[in-house]
Structures are given as structure tokens and as C-alpha cells.
Amino acid sequence: MKIYETKDARLIARLNKPVHDLHVTRAPEVFKPYDETAMTAFFEEIIQIENHLFYVVENEDGHSAGYIWVEMKQSKETPFKYASSTLFVHQLSVNENERGKGYGRALLKHAEHIAKSHQISSIQLDYWEFNVEANNFYKKQGFEPTRQHVIKHLS
């Protein structure tokens, strides 16, 4: 298993497809159908932003098995909250045929290493309530819920 940083927007767009398709299937009123050209263009912009980092994990055969997209976030002190630094996981995706082999866990461990090397003491992320697999995975990795995001649809 090998993890490396990448600036290859097309690769990230392709690795994003399985998780995006899951979201489209479960919430088609929210998520657009996958469009590789549009995804690649989106990632080409984001990948150039200094505090956004993309890492790919390869399997033993040297094929890309998944990726993680993290952002180093700095929040200034306000009258409500203290200043803070966190590593935010925007996306983590492992190809369906590669799940259960430790790639997602390895990507999160790599994110922990990045956070610690930048003196960041927490990693945050969110996921859709319908994504039971993500919920179970993140609980196993030691993540704890801290907020509840709710929505009311108006006709």
C-alpha cells in the first residue's frame, strides 16, 4: 500500500465517481448525475488552493484504490468561540471492490499524521445521514458526533 499527494484533478474526479454515484442514488433531488468533465474542472480549481490537499492510496498492484481530500482550516477568535485549527475531511472514497482492505483507515491515519505535523489537534468531517456505511466506518475510527444538521423541506 502506498499513499501519495497528487495534483491530478482527472484522477481525483474518477476516484470520486463511486461515492458521488452513491449520493445521486440516495438523494437525487440534491446531487447531480456524475459528469467527469465538470468534476475534473471543479477539482482543477480546488487542487490549486494551498490549504486543500489530495492523497491517493494505491493497492499492492499499483492501482489507485481511493483518495482523501482534506483542508487545513483556521478559525479566528470571535466573541462566541476561541480561535482554532482543524483538518477538515471533505471527501474520502475507496473503490467498492477495494473496501474492507484497510485503505480508508490508512487514508485517515495519513490525515492524522498531516494534522499532527501542522500542530492541528482535531480532524472534522461530515457525512450524509443516509450513508450508514460511512457512519459505521467513522465510528470504528474513533469519530464522535458533535452537532446535528437538520433540514425542513418546504413545498
Short mmCIF file of C-alpha atoms in Angstrom, two decimals:
data_model
loop_
_atom_site.label_atom_id
_atom_site.label_comp_id
_atom_site.label_asym_id
_atom_site.label_seq_id
_atom_site.Cartn_x
_atom_site.Cartn_y
_atom_site.Cartn_z
CA MET A 1 0.00 0.00 0.00
CA LYS A 2 1.30 3.42 -0.98
CA ILE A 3 -0.16 6.86 -0.20
CA TYR A 4 0.97 9.90 -2.13
CA GLU A 5 -0.09 13.53 -2.61
CA THR A 6 -1.49 14.38 -6.03
CA LYS A 7 -2.46 17.39 -8.13
CA ASP A 8 -4.06 15.15 -10.78
CA ALA A 9 -7.61 16.53 -10.96
CA ARG A 10 -8.75 13.94 -13.53
CA LEU A 11 -7.64 11.08 -11.26
CA ILE A 12 -9.47 12.57 -8.28
CA ALA A 13 -12.59 13.12 -10.42
CA ARG A 14 -12.53 9.46 -11.48
CA LEU A 15 -11.95 8.23 -7.94
CA ASN A 16 -14.85 10.42 -6.80
CA LYS A 17 -17.35 8.65 -9.07
CA PRO A 18 -18.30 5.72 -6.77
CA VAL A 19 -19.11 7.91 -3.78
CA HIS A 20 -20.83 10.52 -5.95
CA ASP A 21 -22.98 7.84 -7.60
CA LEU A 22 -23.99 6.63 -4.12
CA HIS A 23 -25.11 10.14 -3.23
CA VAL A 24 -27.02 10.53 -6.51
CA THR A 25 -28.82 7.22 -5.90
CA ARG A 26 -29.78 8.08 -2.33
CA ALA A 27 -30.54 11.80 -2.77
CA PRO A 28 -31.26 12.56 -6.45
CA GLU A 29 -33.07 15.76 -5.50
CA VAL A 30 -29.76 17.12 -4.16
CA PHE A 31 -26.99 15.56 -6.25
CA LYS A 32 -26.49 15.97 -9.99
CA PRO A 33 -25.59 12.93 -12.11
CA TYR A 34 -21.85 12.36 -12.35
CA ASP A 35 -20.14 14.38 -15.11
CA GLU A 36 -16.42 13.63 -15.37
CA THR A 37 -15.65 16.80 -17.33
CA ALA A 38 -17.40 19.03 -14.78
CA MET A 39 -15.85 17.15 -11.85
CA THR A 40 -12.37 17.44 -13.34
CA ALA A 41 -12.83 21.18 -13.89
CA PHE A 42 -14.03 21.58 -10.29
CA PHE A 43 -11.06 19.67 -8.87
CA GLU A 44 -8.62 21.55 -11.12
CA GLU A 45 -9.59 24.75 -9.30
CA ILE A 46 -9.70 23.34 -5.76
CA ILE A 47 -6.46 21.40 -6.11
CA GLN A 48 -4.55 24.67 -6.62
CA ILE A 49 -5.66 26.14 -3.29
CA GLU A 50 -2.75 25.87 -0.87
CA ASN A 51 -4.59 24.54 2.19
CA HIS A 52 -6.50 21.85 0.21
CA LEU A 53 -4.58 18.58 -0.05
CA PHE A 54 -5.38 15.42 -2.02
CA TYR A 55 -3.88 12.00 -1.32
CA VAL A 56 -4.31 8.77 -3.27
CA VAL A 57 -3.87 5.28 -1.89
CA GLU A 58 -2.62 2.55 -4.22
CA ASN A 59 -3.23 -1.15 -3.76
CA GLU A 60 -0.47 -3.77 -3.89
CA ASP A 61 -0.78 -3.92 -7.69
CA GLY A 62 -0.11 -0.18 -8.01
CA HIS A 63 -3.71 0.70 -8.94
CA SER A 64 -5.48 3.66 -7.32
CA ALA A 65 -7.85 2.31 -4.66
CA GLY A 66 -9.19 5.57 -3.23
CA TYR A 67 -8.44 9.09 -2.11
CA ILE A 68 -8.90 11.66 0.64
CA TRP A 69 -9.38 15.41 0.26
CA VAL A 70 -8.50 17.44 3.35
CA GLU A 71 -8.41 21.14 4.14
CA MET A 72 -6.39 22.82 6.86
CA LYS A 73 -8.84 25.32 8.38
CA GLN A 74 -8.01 28.22 10.67
CA SER A 75 -10.82 29.92 12.57
CA LYS A 76 -10.21 33.28 14.19
CA GLU A 77 -11.36 34.04 17.70
CA THR A 78 -14.75 35.69 17.93
CA PRO A 79 -16.89 36.77 20.88
CA PHE A 80 -18.52 33.33 20.60
CA LYS A 81 -15.60 30.95 20.06
CA TYR A 82 -11.87 30.61 20.63
CA ALA A 83 -9.50 30.53 17.66
CA SER A 84 -8.95 27.01 16.40
CA SER A 85 -7.22 24.92 13.78
CA THR A 86 -8.69 21.75 12.36
CA LEU A 87 -8.11 19.39 9.49
CA PHE A 88 -11.41 19.01 7.67
CA VAL A 89 -12.03 15.90 5.58
CA HIS A 90 -14.14 16.98 2.62
CA GLN A 91 -14.19 13.58 0.94
CA LEU A 92 -12.87 10.09 1.48
CA SER A 93 -13.66 7.45 -1.09
CA VAL A 94 -12.46 3.89 -1.58
CA ASN A 95 -13.42 1.93 -4.68
CA GLU A 96 -16.16 -0.57 -3.89
CA ASN A 97 -14.03 -3.61 -4.81
CA GLU A 98 -11.23 -2.35 -2.51
CA ARG A 99 -13.34 -1.76 0.62
CA GLY A 100 -12.61 -3.71 3.76
CA LYS A 101 -8.88 -3.92 3.00
CA GLY A 102 -7.75 -1.07 5.25
CA TYR A 103 -7.37 1.66 2.60
CA GLY A 104 -9.86 4.05 4.19
CA ARG A 105 -8.30 3.52 7.61
CA ALA A 106 -4.84 4.15 6.13
CA LEU A 107 -6.01 7.39 4.49
CA LEU A 108 -7.44 8.61 7.82
CA LYS A 109 -4.21 7.68 9.62
CA HIS A 110 -2.35 9.69 6.98
CA ALA A 111 -4.69 12.62 7.68
CA GLU A 112 -3.86 12.29 11.39
CA HIS A 113 -0.16 12.44 10.55
CA ILE A 114 -0.71 15.61 8.48
CA ALA A 115 -2.70 17.21 11.30
CA LYS A 116 -0.08 16.39 13.94
CA SER A 117 2.76 17.63 11.73
CA HIS A 118 0.97 21.01 11.50
CA GLN A 119 0.15 21.13 15.23
CA ILE A 120 -3.56 20.63 14.47
CA SER A 121 -5.30 18.80 17.29
CA SER A 122 -8.55 17.70 15.63
CA ILE A 123 -9.94 16.22 12.45
CA GLN A 124 -13.52 17.01 11.50
CA LEU A 125 -15.80 15.72 8.79
CA ASP A 126 -19.43 15.28 7.95
CA TYR A 127 -21.42 12.73 6.00
CA TRP A 128 -24.99 12.25 4.90
CA GLU A 129 -27.31 10.55 7.38
CA PHE A 130 -28.35 8.01 4.74
CA ASN A 131 -24.74 6.84 4.38
CA VAL A 132 -24.87 4.13 7.03
CA GLU A 133 -21.60 2.65 5.79
CA ALA A 134 -19.80 5.95 6.43
CA ASN A 135 -21.41 6.27 9.86
CA ASN A 136 -20.20 2.81 10.89
CA PHE A 137 -16.74 3.34 9.40
CA TYR A 138 -16.14 6.67 11.13
CA LYS A 139 -17.38 5.35 14.49
CA LYS A 140 -14.86 2.49 14.20
CA GLN A 141 -12.14 5.09 13.53
CA GLY A 142 -12.94 6.93 16.76
CA PHE A 143 -15.01 9.83 15.42
CA GLU A 144 -17.75 11.14 17.70
CA PRO A 145 -20.81 13.16 16.68
CA THR A 146 -20.73 16.76 17.93
CA ARG A 147 -23.53 18.52 16.04
CA GLN A 148 -26.75 17.62 14.30
CA HIS A 149 -27.59 19.26 10.98
CA VAL A 150 -31.31 19.28 10.26
CA ILE A 151 -33.42 20.40 7.31
CA LYS A 152 -37.07 21.15 6.69
CA HIS A 153 -38.23 20.90 3.08
CA LEU A 154 -40.87 23.44 2.11
CA SER A 155 -43.32 22.67 -0.68
#
